[in-house]
Amino acid sequence: MCVLGESRLEGYHGLAYRKLVEAGVNVGDTVEVSFGDESFVGRLMPRVESDDDSVVTIKLPNGYNIGLSVVDASVRLVSPAGGLHQQPPVEEAVGFGAGEYVALISTGGTIASRVEYETGAVRPALRASDLMSLVPELEGISRLKTQVLMSILSEDMKPAYWERIARAVYSELEAGAAGVVVAHGTDTMGYTAAALSFALRGVDRPIVLVGSQRSSDRPSSDAYTNLLCAVKFAKESFRPGVYVCMHASTSDPTCAVIPGVKVRKMHTSRRDAFKAVNTRPVAFVDRDKLVFLDESSKGYVVGGGVVFKPGFSDKAALIEYYPGFSLDILNWLAEKGYLGVVLAGTGLGHVSSELVDGIARLRRSGFLIYMTSQCLYGRVNMNVYTTGRRLLAAGVVPLGDMLPETAYVKLSWALANYPLEEVDGVMRSNLVGELSARSVYSGEWT
Amino acid sequence: MKVGLEIHQQLDTREKLFCACPTRPATGKPDYEFRRVLRATKSELGVVDPAAQFEEVRRRVYVYQGFRDHTCLVEMDEEPPHELNMEALEIGLMCAMLLGARPVDEVVVMRKTVIDGSNTSGFQRTALIALGGGIKLGDKTIGISTLCLEEDAARLVSSDASTGVVTYRLDRLGVPLIEISTKPDITTPEEAGAAAYEIGRILRRLRRVKRGLGTIRQDINVSVEGGARIEVKGVQELSLISKVVSFEAKRQEGLLRLREELRRRVPAVVVSDPVDLTSEFEATQSNTIKQGLKSGGGVFGVRVEGFSGYFKFEVAPGKRFGSELADYARQIAGVGGLIHSDELPAYGVTQEEVDAVKRKLGCSDVDGFVLVVAERTRAERALSVVAKRCAQAIDGVVEETRAAQPDGTTRFLRPMPGSARMYPETDVPYVRVTSETLSRLKSAIPPPLEELESRLVSLKVSSELAKQAVESEWLNVLETMLAEAPEAAQLLCSVLTQDVRELSREGVGVDELPDHVVLELLRGAVRKGLLRDQVKQALRLVATSSRSVGEALEEISSTTISLGELDAIIESVIDSNKQLISARGAEAFKPLMGDVMKLVRGRAPGSIVSQRLAQKLRERTERVSAQG
Ligand SMILES: [Zn+2]
């Protein structure tokens, strides 16, 4: 996906750029590219930066784009078009009564973008009117109050943004939304879901993160179903907590709602990439119904009111252990001022026995070390093998069945909100369902 | 008349256009199924494509069938497309050179919105690879406007109008197609047929196109003077092209005549709102209506002002305006059909009922009416379609996409797609076409078919058969075999033209046999010195039974005799009947034939036996008379 800037010759450089500038042409203008007796007329289209610098892309009257080399060609402006139109996203302020509406906060990603049909460029947009036209069925479910909080790519997410999102969600809840839907890029949606879970512990209404794996310009996009189901769950479930709502399978109608601390993107591209790990979805939703798998909400502090702690530290790290792993990496983190690390160890929670002494030294110096498993499924148990027992003795804190990513987010949060000496205790306790005491059999492994 | 052709030919590449799945069709049952819905999306300007909106209005649920060995996540729209298949692009560029078209310097893949479900993504990936060029038809040149490379669509399995469920198989989705569009330079139905034939010949010259039914499909754009552009989709047989063009031209002329008559009668066609007429039919004896009412429907109707007599107006031979209307109602609203005033009383509907309907609808003598028997919303949708189409009748021909029928007629399929339905496929990088690539490809273009034809003639194949042979869909097999066994040219040509044609006419699935199987069979046949008829039998056996090529050849040669064995039998019969032959000359043929057939015991067909015997006998008598 490319989000294009404002340049009037987007993506052009080198020879093509020079010829276009000479001809006084901008993207969107109608141009003639001539090769002696042969010429082509079409509208100049933007290009992706990294391409051949001798080629211009034009859109022919039949709708096709073609590339023409301008090495032996002349370019002439036929008629200017004033550039391709762009509508900046606008926030819409609407007065709603408490509980009547769902607040929709857009942070970016595929679901909050739309394609510019002429160029194929993807641009951020998430006004209520856009959504309603995208999913007219929303009208029958809930009124919507929308805001574009940020427009960033999923991979650009960072702890400071988690705090901004948490604050935005909190103020929407304070203002009386029945629930909050957060539109998010899918790559790091699991992390943000965990972050909101900790920052808004004890929340009394649903907060639902939603994304899409196929951009909404395509008729087959999963955005429609996902958005519809997320808003429906936010409005109708009355189920407190933070969740991710995405396709339950490759088929269209149904979404799974998965706890925000137990969810992980497990596929690069499939619609049903998000899986509940070491638990199961709390509900399945489609246009017509909402089915809970489990009526209880164990592990949540409900009724105590929201404990709003939106801070996140950037002094936490997440490291996956691998054969050949060097202690240098951990030492470097400590030297650079990191306060702690979550390790995704092998199997039941191991790293090489050769690292044990070094880890013990780091712990003694006050550097925090937590253990999760790179298996993702199952829980760590460091009492079974000698190395595990030695790591425990060295001060490594095991984190049960907590996902490595959730553990990392939790550490970042704990470091920002608790004194250092309390962090181990915070990490070990189950605050929002991130740790379960029992490993429940989930059927045959596939 | 202006006619343009769009020819779609599947390419015989190893992999699909945007993934590494094979391009051969799947056989057997699907391995998995999934369900999707598609939505029309608004363009930048907030415009929904009319064709796309039309499909969305139909609220379809699409069921897709996948095959582990033939489809992957790309066809499921669960993984971005891989890079453009270079083998397909190279074939396309070679074709461009043969047509004298100008290749683009860089190929940009586009998305063309298609939401009838035939593409899981809701769009077809297509790239324009060359522009211009032309083909010669005698002295006339038919211009080529564009040459595109695109992915084939999924194959329709079934469509259930009552549930809205449409099922597709995914094995064909993504197979590379080359699309050649001519300019509207064609002016007669015959010219349309000839142009399609010529383009087919150029494509076959590439030796890289698929064969068999459905591997080439023609769309035809037809407009008559004063008419409108009509796109006719899905003509699968070359022989139908001129028929479709002439039918469609007649239909448009018919609609123009209807327009003139209407204009003389009314300034505009006014249609009333739908009215519930169920109570008028409470005691009806009409089975059609009774059945509709029993399944929970009602009778609904509209008054069409000034239309009396025009529903039965014959727009084309065998096609009345009323049946055109029914096509729209069926396609758009999914009703079974409609009843119009020009055909009543009939179908058990009485004159009294007709009068009651006219009263309730307020019809005057020149007004007509249309009835639909269905559940209310469906009926109302059907009638609004009818109203719109009747109103448009005064404008003449309506631009639209129609489907070709096997008899050469056409039927309404959907509105013509708007031009705003294309945008770039951002997941696929551009492909630069350099002059080095082009000159390499130019030298790789196979020689023209004429060259092969004259080679066949030099190998003692009759010129008639040679002409047929180069037209054969089995050209690749023929050429491979010719290289290995040029002495068998006559046999190979006969088998790969007349015999395979006869077999497939008998319903023997010889077209579905893969090239390598037929090659293996022909090699074995040539080695064993089998007769043409034996080869044909072996082909039949392989295509209709589970026998391997080796088994089939074995079986045929043990139940039949080779040419050498037959000749030996004939020689021995002639030898032992010398007296008879010298006494009766040519008259000896009949008794000798009886003797030979006894010894052959059905292991060779009589026609071949008699032909060989006659020849041997002639040789013998000539020799005898020469000696004498
Ligand atoms: Zn594939």
PDB file of C-alpha atoms in Angstrom, chain A residues 2 35 38 40 46-48 51-52 54-55 57 59-60 62-69 85 87 114-121 133-137 214-220 224-225 250-253 267 269-272 287, chain B residues 33-45 59 73 76-81 102 104-108 110-115 120-123 125-128 131 146 148 150 179 419-420 422-427 430 432:
ATOM      1  CA  CYS A   2       1.319   3.403  -0.853  1.00  0.00           C
ATOM      2  CA  PHE A  35       7.405   8.980 -31.078  1.00  0.00           C
ATOM      3  CA  GLU A  38       3.112   7.687 -33.585  1.00  0.00           C
ATOM      4  CA  PHE A  40      -0.460   8.477 -27.458  1.00  0.00           C
ATOM      5  CA  PRO A  46       1.543   9.122 -10.567  1.00  0.00           C
ATOM      6  CA  ARG A  47       4.215   6.429 -10.256  1.00  0.00           C
ATOM      7  CA  VAL A  48       5.676   4.386  -7.476  1.00  0.00           C
ATOM      8  CA  ASP A  51      10.637   2.481 -10.753  1.00  0.00           C
ATOM      9  CA  ASP A  52      12.504   3.071 -13.983  1.00  0.00           C
ATOM     10  CA  SER A  54      12.633   6.861 -18.133  1.00  0.00           C
ATOM     11  CA  VAL A  55       8.983   5.818 -18.178  1.00  0.00           C
ATOM     12  CA  THR A  57       2.448   6.231 -16.943  1.00  0.00           C
ATOM     13  CA  LYS A  59      -4.282   6.508 -18.497  1.00  0.00           C
ATOM     14  CA  LEU A  60      -5.794   5.969 -21.939  1.00  0.00           C
ATOM     15  CA  ASN A  62     -10.329   3.230 -22.445  1.00  0.00           C
ATOM     16  CA  GLY A  63      -9.352   3.218 -18.761  1.00  0.00           C
ATOM     17  CA  TYR A  64      -6.124   1.257 -19.128  1.00  0.00           C
ATOM     18  CA  ASN A  65      -2.842   2.608 -17.810  1.00  0.00           C
ATOM     19  CA  ILE A  66       0.271   2.009 -19.880  1.00  0.00           C
ATOM     20  CA  GLY A  67       3.914   2.915 -19.429  1.00  0.00           C
ATOM     21  CA  LEU A  68       5.771   4.716 -22.230  1.00  0.00           C
ATOM     22  CA  SER A  69       9.486   5.300 -22.391  1.00  0.00           C
ATOM     23  CA  HIS A  85      -8.894  15.881  -6.647  1.00  0.00           C
ATOM     24  CA  GLN A  87     -10.837  15.341  -0.264  1.00  0.00           C
ATOM     25  CA  ARG A 114      -9.997   4.335   0.531  1.00  0.00           C
ATOM     26  CA  VAL A 115      -8.527   4.004  -2.857  1.00  0.00           C
ATOM     27  CA  GLU A 116      -8.298   6.828  -5.312  1.00  0.00           C
ATOM     28  CA  TYR A 117      -9.792   5.140  -8.320  1.00  0.00           C
ATOM     29  CA  GLU A 118      -7.800   6.907 -10.962  1.00  0.00           C
ATOM     30  CA  THR A 119      -4.384   6.283  -9.502  1.00  0.00           C
ATOM     31  CA  GLY A 120      -4.927   3.348  -7.218  1.00  0.00           C
ATOM     32  CA  ALA A 121      -3.315   5.334  -4.417  1.00  0.00           C
ATOM     33  CA  SER A 133     -21.912   4.511   2.362  1.00  0.00           C
ATOM     34  CA  LEU A 134     -19.481   1.624   2.733  1.00  0.00           C
ATOM     35  CA  VAL A 135     -21.793  -0.316   5.032  1.00  0.00           C
ATOM     36  CA  PRO A 136     -25.345   1.028   4.794  1.00  0.00           C
ATOM     37  CA  GLU A 137     -26.525  -1.694   7.176  1.00  0.00           C
ATOM     38  CA  ARG A 214      -8.446  -6.769   1.969  1.00  0.00           C
ATOM     39  CA  SER A 215      -8.691  -3.065   1.175  1.00  0.00           C
ATOM     40  CA  SER A 216     -12.180  -1.624   1.080  1.00  0.00           C
ATOM     41  CA  ASP A 217     -11.922  -0.608  -2.572  1.00  0.00           C
ATOM     42  CA  ARG A 218     -12.377  -4.182  -3.619  1.00  0.00           C
ATOM     43  CA  PRO A 219     -15.878  -5.614  -3.757  1.00  0.00           C
ATOM     44  CA  SER A 220     -14.615  -8.659  -1.850  1.00  0.00           C
ATOM     45  CA  TYR A 224     -17.762  -4.539   5.399  1.00  0.00           C
ATOM     46  CA  THR A 225     -18.406  -7.586   7.509  1.00  0.00           C
ATOM     47  CA  THR A 250     -12.405 -17.511   5.045  1.00  0.00           C
ATOM     48  CA  SER A 251     -16.156 -17.354   4.419  1.00  0.00           C
ATOM     49  CA  ASP A 252     -17.874 -14.029   4.752  1.00  0.00           C
ATOM     50  CA  PRO A 253     -20.741 -13.720   7.116  1.00  0.00           C
ATOM     51  CA  HIS A 267      -1.351 -15.460   8.962  1.00  0.00           C
ATOM     52  CA  SER A 269      -2.890 -12.458   4.406  1.00  0.00           C
ATOM     53  CA  ARG A 270      -5.935 -14.569   5.212  1.00  0.00           C
ATOM     54  CA  ARG A 271      -9.142 -12.903   6.371  1.00  0.00           C
ATOM     55  CA  ASP A 272      -9.239 -15.176   9.410  1.00  0.00           C
ATOM     56  CA  ARG A 287     -25.377  -9.289  10.656  1.00  0.00           C
TER      57      ARG A 287
ATOM     58  CA  GLU B  33     -15.845 -24.716  -0.332  1.00  0.00           C
ATOM     59  CA  PHE B  34     -16.360 -21.229   1.050  1.00  0.00           C
ATOM     60  CA  ARG B  35     -18.964 -18.458   0.831  1.00  0.00           C
ATOM     61  CA  ARG B  36     -18.614 -14.787   0.051  1.00  0.00           C
ATOM     62  CA  VAL B  37     -20.636 -11.697  -0.742  1.00  0.00           C
ATOM     63  CA  LEU B  38     -19.476  -8.891  -3.005  1.00  0.00           C
ATOM     64  CA  ARG B  39     -20.353  -5.230  -2.804  1.00  0.00           C
ATOM     65  CA  ALA B  40     -20.404  -2.506  -5.374  1.00  0.00           C
ATOM     66  CA  THR B  41     -17.998   0.167  -4.224  1.00  0.00           C
ATOM     67  CA  LYS B  42     -18.338   3.819  -4.934  1.00  0.00           C
ATOM     68  CA  SER B  43     -15.721   5.488  -7.037  1.00  0.00           C
ATOM     69  CA  GLU B  44     -14.038   8.730  -6.051  1.00  0.00           C
ATOM     70  CA  LEU B  45     -16.919  10.660  -7.499  1.00  0.00           C
ATOM     71  CA  ARG B  59     -27.972  -9.736  -3.425  1.00  0.00           C
ATOM     72  CA  LEU B  73      -4.899 -18.659  -1.598  1.00  0.00           C
ATOM     73  CA  MET B  76      -9.392 -17.442  -2.933  1.00  0.00           C
ATOM     74  CA  ASP B  77      -8.538 -13.743  -2.675  1.00  0.00           C
ATOM     75  CA  GLU B  78      -6.732 -14.670   0.530  1.00  0.00           C
ATOM     76  CA  GLU B  79      -3.231 -13.793  -0.679  1.00  0.00           C
ATOM     77  CA  PRO B  80      -1.981 -10.932  -2.855  1.00  0.00           C
ATOM     78  CA  PRO B  81      -1.228 -11.821  -6.477  1.00  0.00           C
ATOM     79  CA  ARG B 102       2.860  -1.623 -30.916  1.00  0.00           C
ATOM     80  CA  VAL B 104       3.743  -0.735 -24.550  1.00  0.00           C
ATOM     81  CA  ASP B 105       7.088   0.101 -22.936  1.00  0.00           C
ATOM     82  CA  GLU B 106       5.866  -0.847 -19.516  1.00  0.00           C
ATOM     83  CA  VAL B 107       2.949  -3.079 -18.594  1.00  0.00           C
ATOM     84  CA  VAL B 108       0.587  -1.820 -15.877  1.00  0.00           C
ATOM     85  CA  MET B 110      -5.330  -2.941 -13.821  1.00  0.00           C
ATOM     86  CA  ARG B 111      -8.373  -4.076 -11.848  1.00  0.00           C
ATOM     87  CA  LYS B 112     -11.611  -4.191 -13.803  1.00  0.00           C
ATOM     88  CA  THR B 113     -14.659  -4.342 -11.558  1.00  0.00           C
ATOM     89  CA  VAL B 114     -16.711  -7.506 -12.093  1.00  0.00           C
ATOM     90  CA  ILE B 115     -19.100  -8.400  -9.325  1.00  0.00           C
ATOM     91  CA  THR B 120     -13.392 -13.823  -5.995  1.00  0.00           C
ATOM     92  CA  SER B 121     -11.813 -10.394  -5.626  1.00  0.00           C
ATOM     93  CA  GLY B 122     -14.665  -8.613  -7.369  1.00  0.00           C
ATOM     94  CA  PHE B 123     -12.393  -7.523 -10.172  1.00  0.00           C
ATOM     95  CA  ARG B 125      -6.856  -8.316 -13.428  1.00  0.00           C
ATOM     96  CA  THR B 126      -6.050  -7.120 -16.913  1.00  0.00           C
ATOM     97  CA  ALA B 127      -3.169  -5.352 -18.625  1.00  0.00           C
ATOM     98  CA  LEU B 128      -2.978  -3.607 -21.954  1.00  0.00           C
ATOM     99  CA  LEU B 131      -2.011  -1.114 -29.329  1.00  0.00           C
ATOM    100  CA  THR B 146      -5.904  -3.261 -28.228  1.00  0.00           C
ATOM    101  CA  CYS B 148      -4.654  -7.288 -23.404  1.00  0.00           C
ATOM    102  CA  GLU B 150      -5.988 -10.935 -18.479  1.00  0.00           C
ATOM    103  CA  GLU B 179      -7.827 -10.519 -25.456  1.00  0.00           C
ATOM    104  CA  SER B 419     -16.043   3.381 -18.123  1.00  0.00           C
ATOM    105  CA  ALA B 420     -14.995   4.246 -14.550  1.00  0.00           C
ATOM    106  CA  MET B 422     -10.847   0.355 -13.938  1.00  0.00           C
ATOM    107  CA  TYR B 423      -8.061   1.262 -11.534  1.00  0.00           C
ATOM    108  CA  PRO B 424      -4.497   0.100 -11.004  1.00  0.00           C
ATOM    109  CA  GLU B 425      -3.648  -3.219  -9.352  1.00  0.00           C
ATOM    110  CA  THR B 426      -1.191  -1.842  -6.831  1.00  0.00           C
ATOM    111  CA  ASP B 427      -0.096  -5.290  -5.640  1.00  0.00           C
ATOM    112  CA  TYR B 430       5.070  -2.746 -13.448  1.00  0.00           C
ATOM    113  CA  ARG B 432       9.315  -3.075 -18.384  1.00  0.00           C
TER     114      ARG B 432
END
